[in-house]
Every structure is written in C-alpha cells, then in structure tokens.
PDB file of C-alpha atoms in Angstrom:
ATOM      1  CA  MET X1014      -4.692 -11.707  -8.022  1.00 57.00           C
ATOM      2  CA  PHE X1015      -5.243 -13.991  -5.074  1.00 66.00           C
ATOM      3  CA  ILE X1016      -2.183 -15.717  -3.577  1.00 73.00           C
ATOM      4  CA  ILE X1017      -2.892 -19.165  -2.150  1.00 77.00           C
ATOM      5  CA  ARG X1018      -0.902 -21.744  -0.239  1.00 84.00           C
ATOM      6  CA  GLY X1019       1.846 -23.181  -2.403  1.00 87.00           C
ATOM      7  CA  ALA X1020       2.036 -20.154  -4.712  1.00 92.00           C
ATOM      8  CA  PRO X1021       5.214 -18.148  -5.128  1.00 94.00           C
ATOM      9  CA  ALA X1022       5.267 -15.115  -2.851  1.00 96.00           C
ATOM     10  CA  PRO X1023       5.196 -11.846  -4.810  1.00 95.00           C
ATOM     11  CA  ASP X1024       8.531 -10.131  -4.356  1.00 96.00           C
ATOM     12  CA  ALA X1025       9.246  -6.459  -3.791  1.00 93.00           C
ATOM     13  CA  SER X1026      12.110  -4.082  -3.147  1.00 96.00           C
ATOM     14  CA  LEU X1027      10.937  -1.669  -0.457  1.00 97.00           C
ATOM     15  CA  PRO X1028      12.539   0.903   1.838  1.00 96.00           C
ATOM     16  CA  ASN X1029      12.813  -0.234   5.446  1.00 95.00           C
ATOM     17  CA  GLN X1030      12.613   1.904   8.583  1.00 95.00           C
ATOM     18  CA  GLU X1031      16.235   2.972   8.111  1.00 93.00           C
ATOM     19  CA  GLY X1032      15.673   4.065   4.511  1.00 92.00           C
ATOM     20  CA  ASN X1033      17.557   1.095   3.027  1.00 95.00           C
ATOM     21  CA  THR X1034      15.883  -0.619   0.095  1.00 96.00           C
ATOM     22  CA  ILE X1035      15.648  -4.343   0.777  1.00 95.00           C
ATOM     23  CA  THR X1036      14.375  -7.008  -1.586  1.00 96.00           C
ATOM     24  CA  LEU X1037      12.037  -9.231   0.412  1.00 95.00           C
ATOM     25  CA  SER X1038      13.146 -12.376  -1.421  1.00 96.00           C
ATOM     26  CA  HIS X1039      16.658 -11.822  -0.084  1.00 94.00           C
ATOM     27  CA  VAL X1040      15.243 -12.348   3.395  1.00 94.00           C
ATOM     28  CA  TRP X1041      13.113 -15.389   2.596  1.00 94.00           C
ATOM     29  CA  SER X1042      15.893 -16.950   0.547  1.00 94.00           C
ATOM     30  CA  GLU X1043      17.750 -17.338   3.852  1.00 93.00           C
ATOM     31  CA  ARG X1044      14.933 -18.071   6.309  1.00 95.00           C
ATOM     32  CA  PRO X1045      11.171 -18.443   6.512  1.00 97.00           C
ATOM     33  CA  CYS X1046       9.295 -15.205   7.148  1.00 97.00           C
ATOM     34  CA  ILE X1047       6.136 -13.998   8.780  1.00 98.00           C
ATOM     35  CA  LEU X1048       4.976 -11.172   6.531  1.00 98.00           C
ATOM     36  CA  LEU X1049       2.507  -8.707   8.055  1.00 98.00           C
ATOM     37  CA  PHE X1050       0.617  -6.194   5.929  1.00 97.00           C
ATOM     38  CA  LEU X1051      -0.776  -3.433   8.161  1.00 96.00           C
ATOM     39  CA  ARG X1052      -4.029  -1.583   7.446  1.00 91.00           C
ATOM     40  CA  HIS X1053      -2.626   1.811   8.356  1.00 86.00           C
ATOM     41  CA  LEU X1054      -0.232   3.018  11.045  1.00 89.00           C
ATOM     42  CA  GLY X1055      -2.959   4.202  13.400  1.00 86.00           C
ATOM     43  CA  CYS X1056      -4.944   0.945  13.343  1.00 84.00           C
ATOM     44  CA  THR X1057      -5.309  -0.310  16.915  1.00 84.00           C
ATOM     45  CA  PHE X1058      -5.774  -3.903  15.730  1.00 84.00           C
ATOM     46  CA  CYS X1059      -2.576  -3.755  13.668  1.00 88.00           C
ATOM     47  CA  ARG X1060      -0.729  -2.338  16.671  1.00 88.00           C
ATOM     48  CA  LYS X1061      -2.022  -5.266  18.704  1.00 90.00           C
ATOM     49  CA  HIS X1062      -0.823  -7.743  16.084  1.00 95.00           C
ATOM     50  CA  VAL X1063       2.586  -6.069  15.761  1.00 95.00           C
ATOM     51  CA  ASN X1064       3.003  -5.949  19.551  1.00 94.00           C
ATOM     52  CA  GLU X1065       2.186  -9.657  19.796  1.00 96.00           C
ATOM     53  CA  MET X1066       4.730 -10.435  17.066  1.00 97.00           C
ATOM     54  CA  GLN X1067       7.295  -8.335  18.919  1.00 97.00           C
ATOM     55  CA  GLN X1068       6.674 -10.402  22.057  1.00 97.00           C
ATOM     56  CA  VAL X1069       7.250 -13.696  20.232  1.00 98.00           C
ATOM     57  CA  TYR X1070      10.071 -12.386  18.039  1.00 98.00           C
ATOM     58  CA  PRO X1071      12.760 -14.125  20.150  1.00 97.00           C
ATOM     59  CA  GLU X1072      10.966 -17.426  19.533  1.00 97.00           C
ATOM     60  CA  VAL X1073      10.654 -16.647  15.811  1.00 97.00           C
ATOM     61  CA  ARG X1074      14.407 -15.980  15.679  1.00 96.00           C
ATOM     62  CA  ALA X1075      15.145 -19.154  17.668  1.00 96.00           C
ATOM     63  CA  LEU X1076      13.169 -21.074  15.039  1.00 95.00           C
ATOM     64  CA  GLY X1077      15.351 -19.484  12.365  1.00 96.00           C
ATOM     65  CA  GLY X1078      12.595 -17.208  11.072  1.00 97.00           C
ATOM     66  CA  ALA X1079      12.059 -13.510  10.502  1.00 97.00           C
ATOM     67  CA  VAL X1080       9.178 -11.071  10.851  1.00 98.00           C
ATOM     68  CA  LEU X1081       8.653  -8.369   8.247  1.00 98.00           C
ATOM     69  CA  ALA X1082       5.935  -5.705   8.449  1.00 97.00           C
ATOM     70  CA  VAL X1083       4.700  -3.660   5.494  1.00 97.00           C
ATOM     71  CA  ALA X1084       2.893  -0.372   6.049  1.00 95.00           C
ATOM     72  CA  PRO X1085       0.936   1.676   3.502  1.00 94.00           C
ATOM     73  CA  ALA X1086       2.728   4.834   4.588  1.00 92.00           C
ATOM     74  CA  ALA X1087       5.667   7.001   3.597  1.00 92.00           C
ATOM     75  CA  PRO X1088       9.146   6.058   4.852  1.00 94.00           C
ATOM     76  CA  PRO X1089       9.370   8.769   7.567  1.00 94.00           C
ATOM     77  CA  GLN X1090       6.012   7.696   9.021  1.00 93.00           C
ATOM     78  CA  THR X1091       7.007   4.038   8.959  1.00 94.00           C
ATOM     79  CA  ALA X1092      10.322   4.852  10.654  1.00 95.00           C
ATOM     80  CA  GLU X1093       8.492   6.758  13.411  1.00 94.00           C
ATOM     81  CA  PHE X1094       6.055   3.845  13.893  1.00 93.00           C
ATOM     82  CA  HIS X1095       8.986   1.428  14.172  1.00 96.00           C
ATOM     83  CA  ARG X1096      10.731   3.675  16.698  1.00 95.00           C
ATOM     84  CA  ARG X1097       7.650   4.347  18.851  1.00 92.00           C
ATOM     85  CA  LEU X1098       6.732   0.670  19.116  1.00 92.00           C
ATOM     86  CA  GLU X1099      10.393  -0.294  19.688  1.00 95.00           C
ATOM     87  CA  LEU X1100      10.217  -3.070  17.131  1.00 97.00           C
ATOM     88  CA  SER X1101      13.091  -5.501  16.663  1.00 97.00           C
ATOM     89  CA  PHE X1102      12.028  -6.563  13.180  1.00 97.00           C
ATOM     90  CA  MET X1103      12.024  -4.592   9.941  1.00 96.00           C
ATOM     91  CA  CYS X1104       9.136  -2.414   8.796  1.00 97.00           C
ATOM     92  CA  PHE X1105       8.796  -1.438   5.157  1.00 97.00           C
ATOM     93  CA  SER X1106       7.008   1.423   3.441  1.00 95.00           C
ATOM     94  CA  GLU X1107       4.647   0.745   0.549  1.00 95.00           C
ATOM     95  CA  PRO X1108       2.296   3.745   0.213  1.00 93.00           C
ATOM     96  CA  GLU X1109       1.181   2.796  -3.311  1.00 93.00           C
ATOM     97  CA  ARG X1110      -0.134  -0.550  -1.948  1.00 93.00           C
ATOM     98  CA  GLU X1111       0.862  -2.431  -5.115  1.00 94.00           C
ATOM     99  CA  LYS X1112       2.085  -5.388  -3.051  1.00 94.00           C
ATOM    100  CA  TYR X1113      -1.121  -5.324  -1.019  1.00 94.00           C
ATOM    101  CA  ARG X1114      -2.986  -5.952  -4.263  1.00 93.00           C
ATOM    102  CA  ALA X1115      -0.427  -8.577  -5.338  1.00 93.00           C
ATOM    103  CA  TYR X1116      -1.187 -10.500  -2.128  1.00 94.00           C
ATOM    104  CA  GLY X1117      -4.946 -10.170  -2.663  1.00 93.00           C
ATOM    105  CA  LEU X1118      -5.502  -7.639   0.122  1.00 95.00           C
ATOM    106  CA  GLU X1119      -8.495  -5.514  -0.704  1.00 90.00           C
ATOM    107  CA  ARG X1120      -9.950  -2.276   0.517  1.00 89.00           C
ATOM    108  CA  GLY X1121     -12.872  -2.809   2.828  1.00 87.00           C
ATOM    109  CA  ASN X1122     -16.020  -0.813   3.319  1.00 83.00           C
ATOM    110  CA  LEU X1123     -17.055   1.250   6.322  1.00 77.00           C
ATOM    111  CA  ALA X1124     -18.796  -1.696   8.000  1.00 78.00           C
ATOM    112  CA  GLN X1125     -15.654  -3.831   7.648  1.00 82.00           C
ATOM    113  CA  VAL X1126     -13.317  -1.275   9.192  1.00 72.00           C
ATOM    114  CA  ALA X1127     -15.505   0.539  11.734  1.00 76.00           C
ATOM    115  CA  GLY X1128     -18.910  -1.112  11.890  1.00 69.00           C
ATOM    116  CA  PRO X1129     -20.841  -1.578  15.146  1.00 70.00           C
ATOM    117  CA  GLN X1130     -19.788  -5.243  15.370  1.00 70.00           C
ATOM    118  CA  LEU X1131     -16.195  -3.992  15.837  1.00 62.00           C
ATOM    119  CA  TRP X1132     -16.791  -1.332  18.475  1.00 60.00           C
ATOM    120  CA  TRP X1133     -16.275  -3.464  21.592  1.00 60.00           C
ATOM    121  CA  ALA X1134     -13.182  -5.189  20.210  1.00 66.00           C
ATOM    122  CA  GLY X1135     -11.880  -1.798  19.093  1.00 58.00           C
ATOM    123  CA  PHE X1136     -12.468  -0.259  22.516  1.00 64.00           C
ATOM    124  CA  ARG X1137     -10.579  -3.096  24.230  1.00 66.00           C
ATOM    125  CA  SER X1138      -7.729  -2.876  21.741  1.00 64.00           C
ATOM    126  CA  VAL X1139      -7.427   0.903  22.113  1.00 60.00           C
ATOM    127  CA  MET X1140      -7.266   0.529  25.905  1.00 67.00           C
ATOM    128  CA  GLU X1141      -4.499  -2.069  25.643  1.00 74.00           C
ATOM    129  CA  HIS X1142      -2.526  -1.020  22.549  1.00 66.00           C
ATOM    130  CA  GLY X1143      -3.477   2.574  21.865  1.00 67.00           C
ATOM    131  CA  ILE X1144      -4.324   4.172  18.578  1.00 69.00           C
ATOM    132  CA  GLY X1145      -2.423   6.464  16.298  1.00 66.00           C
ATOM    133  CA  LEU X1146      -3.110   8.885  13.515  1.00 65.00           C
ATOM    134  CA  PRO X1147      -4.511   7.046  10.509  1.00 69.00           C
ATOM    135  CA  GLN X1148      -1.559   7.272   8.129  1.00 68.00           C
ATOM    136  CA  GLY X1149      -2.440   5.419   4.958  1.00 70.00           C
ATOM    137  CA  ASP X1150      -5.740   4.299   3.485  1.00 79.00           C
ATOM    138  CA  THR X1151      -8.119   3.644   6.404  1.00 82.00           C
ATOM    139  CA  LEU X1152     -10.215   1.304   4.263  1.00 83.00           C
ATOM    140  CA  GLN X1153      -7.265  -0.967   3.459  1.00 90.00           C
ATOM    141  CA  LEU X1154      -7.587  -4.445   4.979  1.00 93.00           C
ATOM    142  CA  HIS X1155      -4.615  -6.296   6.459  1.00 94.00           C
ATOM    143  CA  GLY X1156      -3.065  -9.708   5.962  1.00 96.00           C
ATOM    144  CA  THR X1157      -0.598 -12.126   7.491  1.00 97.00           C
ATOM    145  CA  PHE X1158       1.430 -14.586   5.438  1.00 97.00           C
ATOM    146  CA  VAL X1159       4.041 -17.192   6.277  1.00 97.00           C
ATOM    147  CA  ILE X1160       6.584 -17.538   3.504  1.00 97.00           C
ATOM    148  CA  ALA X1161       8.808 -20.635   3.336  1.00 97.00           C
ATOM    149  CA  ARG X1162      12.506 -20.380   2.746  1.00 94.00           C
ATOM    150  CA  GLY X1163      12.741 -20.076  -1.006  1.00 91.00           C
ATOM    151  CA  GLY X1164       9.574 -18.005  -1.379  1.00 95.00           C
ATOM    152  CA  THR X1165       6.505 -20.228  -1.279  1.00 95.00           C
ATOM    153  CA  VAL X1166       3.406 -18.982   0.543  1.00 96.00           C
ATOM    154  CA  GLU X1167       2.616 -21.608   3.199  1.00 96.00           C
ATOM    155  CA  TYR X1168      -0.039 -19.686   5.141  1.00 96.00           C
ATOM    156  CA  ALA X1169      -2.316 -16.821   4.142  1.00 96.00           C
ATOM    157  CA  HIS X1170      -4.756 -14.928   6.341  1.00 95.00           C
ATOM    158  CA  ARG X1171      -6.574 -11.966   4.822  1.00 94.00           C
ATOM    159  CA  GLY X1172      -8.585  -9.900   7.271  1.00 93.00           C
ATOM    160  CA  ALA X1173     -12.314  -9.921   6.528  1.00 92.00           C
ATOM    161  CA  ASN X1174     -12.611  -6.849   8.755  1.00 88.00           C
ATOM    162  CA  SER X1175     -10.254  -4.666  10.765  1.00 86.00           C
ATOM    163  CA  ALA X1176     -10.402  -6.927  13.840  1.00 89.00           C
ATOM    164  CA  ASP X1177      -9.972 -10.211  11.934  1.00 91.00           C
ATOM    165  CA  LEU X1178      -6.404 -11.166  12.800  1.00 93.00           C
ATOM    166  CA  PRO X1179      -4.927 -14.633  13.081  1.00 96.00           C
ATOM    167  CA  THR X1180      -3.821 -15.697  16.524  1.00 96.00           C
ATOM    168  CA  THR X1181      -0.141 -15.485  17.230  1.00 96.00           C
ATOM    169  CA  ALA X1182      -0.234 -19.175  18.182  1.00 96.00           C
ATOM    170  CA  ALA X1183      -1.616 -20.092  14.737  1.00 96.00           C
ATOM    171  CA  VAL X1184       1.056 -18.079  12.935  1.00 97.00           C
ATOM    172  CA  LEU X1185       3.825 -19.607  15.070  1.00 97.00           C
ATOM    173  CA  ALA X1186       2.444 -23.094  14.434  1.00 96.00           C
ATOM    174  CA  GLU X1187       2.745 -22.485  10.692  1.00 95.00           C
ATOM    175  CA  LEU X1188       6.312 -21.228  11.110  1.00 96.00           C
ATOM    176  CA  ARG X1189       7.197 -24.286  13.222  1.00 95.00           C
ATOM    177  CA  LYS X1190       6.009 -26.574  10.415  1.00 94.00           C
ATOM    178  CA  LEU X1191       8.650 -24.998   8.164  1.00 92.00           C
ATOM    179  CA  THR X1192      11.488 -25.264  10.649  1.00 84.00           C
ATOM    180  CA  GLN X1193      11.117 -28.801  12.008  1.00 76.00           C
TER     181      GLN X1193
END
C-alpha cells in the first residue's frame, strides 16, 4: 500500500511512552498532526529530526497542531527514548511495523541506510545529535506525514535513505496550510 496526498490516514491504536493505548485518529480528529515514523531508536538522523520537531513544538501547538512519533521498538525502549530526549510530544511503540507498511514505508538496503554517500552526513549528525543503540530493524526507512484534522494525509515524505529527511520548515509550511 502506498498512501498519497488526499488519502485517508491509516489509523492505529498504539501504546504511548506512558503505556496508555491511544488511537491516533482520536488525536487527528481534534487537530492536525505531524506524524513521524522513526527508523530505529538509535538512528542519528531520526534523533536529529525529533530534536528539530521538539524545538518547533511550541509553534506547532500555537498553530493548533500536534506531533506524534512512532518507533519500531518495544514500549519500555520507547519510553526511555522519550525520557532521554525530553520530548514534549507523544511517542508510540509499534515493533511489528504494521503501520509502517500501511504508510508505504519500506525496508531499505545496506547502501540506503549506511552507504558511503551517507558517511559525512552521518558523522555530522552523530557529533550534533548523538547515536543510540539500534533498537528496532536497522534497515527500516523513516517517513514524515502531515495529517489534516479529520484524518486526510496532506503531506507525505518517505525517506529514500537514512539521511533523507524533510526540512522542518517544509513540514511546518504544510501544517500552516491546514491551520490558516
């Protein structure tokens, strides 16, 4: 399945960092959401993306939006990730990666996740954002989606490689379109 702009966002009921099961559509029924699918909890590029979203989270909230992160890890690992990065938004556990597949997020190959073309970007990211233990499938690719209030996908970015992340400015611009 490949979710495109204008399609209904696949729903899920997932445990958050506090162990409470939340249905994602309950969140996007009230406000637009930025939905981040992380590669694995040790991914330096995902940490960079999450840190950038944490920095703009006050602006996201001021726009009436929410940020939700989904990790392919067990609930205790996701809770520890949330705590260590001091995140203000919810993180969900989805170790089976069923919703990753529902959103069209594929597993990459070695060149896509650790190939030579990524080494310099990876080095810079590790120096700035650190790296953690790879908890989850290290070949899983990430994605960022903006979901409109009511559950329509309005923006979809699927990483072609581990460093292929949308800019925070681009994601915020998409959220602004939904809130103006």
